[in-house]
PDB file of C-alpha atoms in Angstrom:
ATOM      1  CA  MET A  20      87.340 -82.806 129.931  1.00 50.00           C
ATOM      2  CA  VAL A  21      85.393 -85.926 129.173  1.00 53.00           C
ATOM      3  CA  LEU A  22      81.824 -85.622 128.050  1.00 54.00           C
ATOM      4  CA  GLU A  23      79.460 -88.436 128.848  1.00 53.00           C
ATOM      5  CA  GLU A  24      77.359 -89.613 126.051  1.00 54.00           C
ATOM      6  CA  ARG A  25      73.754 -89.720 127.111  1.00 55.00           C
ATOM      7  CA  THR A  26      71.241 -91.848 125.372  1.00 54.00           C
ATOM      8  CA  ALA A  27      67.656 -90.785 125.574  1.00 55.00           C
ATOM      9  CA  GLN A  28      65.488 -93.089 127.660  1.00 56.00           C
ATOM     10  CA  PRO A  29      61.756 -93.115 127.014  1.00 56.00           C
ATOM     11  CA  PRO A  30      59.745 -92.102 130.103  1.00 56.00           C
ATOM     12  CA  ASN A  31      57.609 -94.700 131.879  1.00 57.00           C
ATOM     13  CA  ALA A  32      53.975 -94.203 132.945  1.00 54.00           C
ATOM     14  CA  ASN A  33      55.027 -91.762 135.676  1.00 53.00           C
ATOM     15  CA  GLY A  34      56.952 -89.591 133.216  1.00 55.00           C
ATOM     16  CA  VAL A  35      60.310 -90.636 134.725  1.00 53.00           C
ATOM     17  CA  ASN A  36      62.844 -92.666 132.797  1.00 55.00           C
ATOM     18  CA  ASP A  37      63.938 -95.984 134.340  1.00 53.00           C
ATOM     19  CA  LYS A  38      67.484 -94.832 135.188  1.00 53.00           C
ATOM     20  CA  GLU A  39      66.213 -91.917 137.270  1.00 50.00           C
ATOM     21  CA  GLN A  40      63.615 -94.129 138.937  1.00 50.00           C
ATOM     22  CA  GLY A  41      66.246 -96.691 139.894  1.00 50.00           C
ATOM     23  CA  LYS A  42      68.365 -94.011 141.564  1.00 52.00           C
ATOM     24  CA  SER A  43      65.600 -92.657 143.761  1.00 53.00           C
ATOM     25  CA  GLY A  44      64.245 -96.088 144.642  1.00 56.00           C
ATOM     26  CA  ASN A  45      60.683 -94.836 144.398  1.00 56.00           C
ATOM     27  CA  SER A  46      58.427 -96.868 142.242  1.00 56.00           C
ATOM     28  CA  TYR A  47      54.718 -97.300 142.203  1.00 58.00           C
ATOM     29  CA  ARG A  48      55.346-100.830 140.915  1.00 59.00           C
ATOM     30  CA  TYR A  49      57.667-102.147 143.632  1.00 58.00           C
ATOM     31  CA  TRP A  50      55.384-105.111 144.299  1.00 59.00           C
ATOM     32  CA  VAL A  51      55.614-106.209 140.659  1.00 58.00           C
ATOM     33  CA  ARG A  52      59.365-106.679 140.821  1.00 61.00           C
ATOM     34  CA  GLU A  53      60.834-109.671 139.147  1.00 66.00           C
ATOM     35  CA  THR A  54      60.217-112.942 140.974  1.00 64.00           C
ATOM     36  CA  LYS A  55      63.176-114.624 142.558  1.00 69.00           C
ATOM     37  CA  GLN A  56      64.077-118.296 142.619  1.00 72.00           C
ATOM     38  CA  ASP A  57      62.912-118.804 146.212  1.00 74.00           C
ATOM     39  CA  ALA A  58      59.589-116.997 145.738  1.00 75.00           C
ATOM     40  CA  ALA A  59      56.351-118.949 145.960  1.00 79.00           C
ATOM     41  CA  PRO A  60      54.886-119.909 142.602  1.00 79.00           C
ATOM     42  CA  LEU A  61      51.997-117.845 141.274  1.00 80.00           C
ATOM     43  CA  PRO A  62      48.559-119.430 141.744  1.00 84.00           C
ATOM     44  CA  VAL A  63      47.146-121.253 138.765  1.00 89.00           C
ATOM     45  CA  PRO A  64      43.379-120.978 138.205  1.00 90.00           C
ATOM     46  CA  ARG A  65      41.446-124.243 138.107  1.00 90.00           C
ATOM     47  CA  LYS A  66      37.826-125.286 137.849  1.00 91.00           C
ATOM     48  CA  LEU A  67      35.887-126.112 140.990  1.00 88.00           C
ATOM     49  CA  THR A  68      34.746-129.673 141.532  1.00 92.00           C
ATOM     50  CA  ASP A  69      31.040-130.375 142.043  1.00 92.00           C
ATOM     51  CA  HIS A  70      31.631-130.876 145.764  1.00 92.00           C
ATOM     52  CA  GLU A  71      33.403-127.498 146.045  1.00 89.00           C
ATOM     53  CA  LYS A  72      30.558-125.819 144.137  1.00 88.00           C
ATOM     54  CA  ASP A  73      27.985-127.296 146.532  1.00 87.00           C
ATOM     55  CA  LEU A  74      29.970-126.107 149.553  1.00 85.00           C
ATOM     56  CA  LEU A  75      30.278-122.630 148.090  1.00 82.00           C
ATOM     57  CA  ASN A  76      26.549-122.435 147.304  1.00 80.00           C
ATOM     58  CA  SER A  77      25.542-123.639 150.775  1.00 77.00           C
ATOM     59  CA  THR A  78      27.855-121.061 152.375  1.00 65.00           C
ATOM     60  CA  ASN A  79      26.336-118.280 150.263  1.00 60.00           C
ATOM     61  CA  ALA A  80      22.829-119.398 151.225  1.00 57.00           C
ATOM     62  CA  HIS A  81      23.674-119.068 154.945  1.00 53.00           C
ATOM     63  CA  THR A  82      25.152-115.599 154.572  1.00 53.00           C
ATOM     64  CA  GLY A  83      21.864-114.454 153.057  1.00 56.00           C
ATOM     65  CA  ASN A  84      20.366-114.225 156.564  1.00 61.00           C
ATOM     66  CA  HIS A  85      21.093-110.614 157.361  1.00 62.00           C
ATOM     67  CA  LEU A  86      19.328-108.022 159.429  1.00 66.00           C
ATOM     68  CA  GLY A  87      18.071-104.729 158.109  1.00 67.00           C
ATOM     69  CA  SER A  88      16.931-103.674 154.671  1.00 72.00           C
ATOM     70  CA  SER A  89      17.423-105.679 151.508  1.00 69.00           C
ATOM     71  CA  TRP A  90      19.688-102.966 150.101  1.00 72.00           C
ATOM     72  CA  ASN A  91      21.965-103.234 153.135  1.00 72.00           C
ATOM     73  CA  LYS A  92      23.430-106.716 152.624  1.00 71.00           C
ATOM     74  CA  ALA A  93      26.668-105.812 154.412  1.00 72.00           C
ATOM     75  CA  GLY A  94      24.785-104.914 157.602  1.00 70.00           C
ATOM     76  CA  THR A  95      26.314-101.453 157.862  1.00 78.00           C
ATOM     77  CA  TRP A  96      24.677 -98.618 159.795  1.00 82.00           C
ATOM     78  CA  GLU A  97      20.924 -98.372 159.358  1.00 84.00           C
ATOM     79  CA  GLU A  98      18.625 -96.444 161.683  1.00 88.00           C
ATOM     80  CA  LYS A  99      14.856 -96.809 161.975  1.00 89.00           C
ATOM     81  CA  ASN A 100      12.716 -94.166 163.684  1.00 92.00           C
ATOM     82  CA  LEU A 101      10.345 -95.670 166.296  1.00 92.00           C
ATOM     83  CA  ASN A 102       9.106 -92.412 167.884  1.00 92.00           C
ATOM     84  CA  LYS A 103       5.360 -92.803 167.271  1.00 94.00           C
ATOM     85  CA  TRP A 104       5.256 -96.460 168.261  1.00 93.00           C
ATOM     86  CA  ALA A 105       7.371 -95.898 171.395  1.00 92.00           C
ATOM     87  CA  ASN A 106       5.316 -92.883 172.562  1.00 93.00           C
ATOM     88  CA  ASP A 107       2.042 -94.776 172.168  1.00 93.00           C
ATOM     89  CA  ARG A 108       3.415 -97.941 173.772  1.00 93.00           C
ATOM     90  CA  LEU A 109       4.960 -96.070 176.707  1.00 92.00           C
ATOM     91  CA  LYS A 110       1.660 -94.305 177.477  1.00 92.00           C
ATOM     92  CA  GLU A 111      -0.227 -97.593 177.191  1.00 92.00           C
ATOM     93  CA  LEU A 112       2.152 -99.417 179.547  1.00 91.00           C
ATOM     94  CA  LEU A 113       2.221 -96.644 182.161  1.00 90.00           C
ATOM     95  CA  ILE A 114      -1.586 -96.387 182.315  1.00 90.00           C
ATOM     96  CA  SER A 115      -1.943-100.185 182.428  1.00 90.00           C
ATOM     97  CA  LEU A 116       0.215-100.417 185.582  1.00 87.00           C
ATOM     98  CA  GLY A 117      -2.916 -99.928 187.634  1.00 85.00           C
ATOM     99  CA  SER A 118      -2.739 -99.353 191.362  1.00 86.00           C
ATOM    100  CA  LEU A 119       0.605 -99.651 193.113  1.00 85.00           C
ATOM    101  CA  GLU A 120       0.267-100.764 196.730  1.00 87.00           C
ATOM    102  CA  PHE A 121       2.556 -99.401 199.454  1.00 86.00           C
ATOM    103  CA  THR A 122       2.631 -99.994 203.223  1.00 87.00           C
ATOM    104  CA  ASP A 123       0.825 -96.714 203.940  1.00 88.00           C
ATOM    105  CA  GLY A 124      -1.435 -96.536 200.893  1.00 90.00           C
ATOM    106  CA  ARG A 125      -1.747 -96.896 197.159  1.00 91.00           C
ATOM    107  CA  ALA A 126      -1.109 -94.756 194.095  1.00 91.00           C
ATOM    108  CA  GLU A 127      -1.839 -95.004 190.406  1.00 92.00           C
ATOM    109  CA  ILE A 128      -0.963 -93.097 187.268  1.00 91.00           C
ATOM    110  CA  SER A 129      -4.150 -91.406 186.113  1.00 90.00           C
ATOM    111  CA  GLU A 130      -2.729 -89.688 183.037  1.00 91.00           C
ATOM    112  CA  VAL A 131       0.454 -89.331 181.036  1.00 92.00           C
ATOM    113  CA  SER A 132       0.325 -85.573 180.466  1.00 92.00           C
ATOM    114  CA  ARG A 133       3.647 -85.319 178.642  1.00 93.00           C
ATOM    115  CA  CYS A 134       5.608 -87.930 176.754  1.00 92.00           C
ATOM    116  CA  VAL A 135       8.286 -86.482 174.476  1.00 93.00           C
ATOM    117  CA  GLY A 136      11.384 -88.145 173.131  1.00 92.00           C
ATOM    118  CA  ASP A 137      13.141 -90.254 170.573  1.00 93.00           C
ATOM    119  CA  ALA A 138      13.310 -93.989 170.061  1.00 93.00           C
ATOM    120  CA  TYR A 139      15.237 -95.762 167.359  1.00 92.00           C
ATOM    121  CA  LEU A 140      16.394 -99.167 166.217  1.00 90.00           C
ATOM    122  CA  VAL A 141      19.909 -99.268 164.811  1.00 87.00           C
ATOM    123  CA  THR A 142      21.259-102.131 162.731  1.00 85.00           C
ATOM    124  CA  VAL A 143      25.033-102.102 162.633  1.00 83.00           C
ATOM    125  CA  ARG A 144      27.383-104.952 161.730  1.00 79.00           C
ATOM    126  CA  ASN A 145      24.365-107.275 161.518  1.00 78.00           C
ATOM    127  CA  LYS A 146      23.349-106.573 165.131  1.00 83.00           C
ATOM    128  CA  LYS A 147      20.229-104.767 166.299  1.00 85.00           C
ATOM    129  CA  LEU A 148      20.576-102.118 168.990  1.00 86.00           C
ATOM    130  CA  VAL A 149      17.757-100.139 170.605  1.00 88.00           C
ATOM    131  CA  GLY A 150      18.095 -96.624 171.927  1.00 89.00           C
ATOM    132  CA  TYR A 151      15.721 -94.089 173.435  1.00 90.00           C
ATOM    133  CA  THR A 152      15.565 -90.821 175.331  1.00 91.00           C
ATOM    134  CA  PHE A 153      12.297 -89.559 176.827  1.00 91.00           C
ATOM    135  CA  GLU A 154      10.850 -86.860 179.081  1.00 93.00           C
ATOM    136  CA  LEU A 155       7.704 -87.714 181.041  1.00 92.00           C
ATOM    137  CA  SER A 156       5.150 -85.914 183.114  1.00 94.00           C
ATOM    138  CA  LEU A 157       2.649 -88.158 184.928  1.00 93.00           C
ATOM    139  CA  LYS A 158      -0.470 -87.259 186.899  1.00 94.00           C
ATOM    140  CA  VAL A 159      -0.862 -89.453 189.966  1.00 92.00           C
ATOM    141  CA  THR A 160      -3.826 -90.079 192.276  1.00 93.00           C
ATOM    142  CA  GLY A 161      -4.051 -92.260 195.343  1.00 92.00           C
ATOM    143  CA  ASP A 162      -5.009 -92.826 198.954  1.00 92.00           C
ATOM    144  CA  TRP A 163      -2.514 -92.507 201.799  1.00 88.00           C
ATOM    145  CA  THR A 164      -2.702 -93.055 205.532  1.00 88.00           C
ATOM    146  CA  VAL A 165      -1.242 -90.119 207.454  1.00 85.00           C
ATOM    147  CA  ASN A 166      -1.332 -90.268 211.308  1.00 86.00           C
ATOM    148  CA  GLY A 167      -3.970 -92.988 211.131  1.00 86.00           C
ATOM    149  CA  GLU A 168      -6.220 -90.916 208.854  1.00 89.00           C
ATOM    150  CA  GLN A 169      -6.960 -91.945 205.229  1.00 89.00           C
ATOM    151  CA  LYS A 170      -6.343 -89.068 202.772  1.00 90.00           C
ATOM    152  CA  SER A 171      -6.815 -88.768 199.021  1.00 91.00           C
ATOM    153  CA  LEU A 172      -3.954 -87.260 197.142  1.00 89.00           C
ATOM    154  CA  LYS A 173      -3.226 -85.896 193.720  1.00 93.00           C
ATOM    155  CA  GLY A 174       0.120 -84.957 192.295  1.00 92.00           C
ATOM    156  CA  HIS A 175       2.453 -85.219 189.401  1.00 91.00           C
ATOM    157  CA  ILE A 176       5.786 -86.832 188.688  1.00 90.00           C
ATOM    158  CA  ASP A 177       8.195 -85.183 186.268  1.00 91.00           C
ATOM    159  CA  VAL A 178      10.955 -87.295 184.791  1.00 88.00           C
ATOM    160  CA  ALA A 179      13.280 -84.763 183.159  1.00 87.00           C
ATOM    161  CA  GLU A 180      15.116 -87.368 181.113  1.00 86.00           C
ATOM    162  CA  PHE A 181      15.503 -91.086 180.965  1.00 82.00           C
ATOM    163  CA  SER A 182      17.390 -92.983 178.342  1.00 83.00           C
ATOM    164  CA  PHE A 183      18.703 -96.408 177.510  1.00 76.00           C
ATOM    165  CA  GLY A 184      21.289 -97.550 180.024  1.00 70.00           C
ATOM    166  CA  GLU A 185      20.631 -94.746 182.514  1.00 65.00           C
ATOM    167  CA  LEU A 186      17.563 -96.027 184.352  1.00 59.00           C
ATOM    168  CA  ASP A 187      19.744 -97.580 187.067  1.00 63.00           C
ATOM    169  CA  ASP A 188      21.097 -94.112 187.892  1.00 63.00           C
ATOM    170  CA  LEU A 189      17.609 -92.572 188.233  1.00 59.00           C
ATOM    171  CA  GLN A 190      17.190 -90.880 191.634  1.00 65.00           C
ATOM    172  CA  PRO A 191      13.931 -89.309 192.798  1.00 61.00           C
ATOM    173  CA  SER A 192      13.999 -85.721 194.030  1.00 58.00           C
ATOM    174  CA  ARG A 193      11.420 -83.220 195.268  1.00 54.00           C
TER     175      ARG A 193
END
């Protein structure tokens, strides 16, 4: 019986000696392997010329134009609540429509009795996106010609939900 003489190998950073690591082929340092003859040479640091410095500074000045908050230079997700402004503006615009003329009469929005919803401005990847979802209830007055007779009417319009991108799908119902 032949006994192999084993020499103690000091463990590396992983606690495994180099012989054992070579057998398994697993190494956290595989990318640091010895360079070969045909490998590209390692980059050598050098100082920038004045022209290169100017180009670099002008490029950095242009990238300073970002959207959103000053803390969000990368332009990642940032959301701004616009609920109060949007509610007030929506009421103002609906009332300012005035009288709408039709072939058989006219109608106007006399009051916005309910305006509830959310509006927000999102900045993501240096782009601004607007989103909103609202519920409306409008009081309407007007004059209508029915069988040749002029009649005054009052009513209300309930919009259960309208949101960004869905106004084209809006269908009136009774």
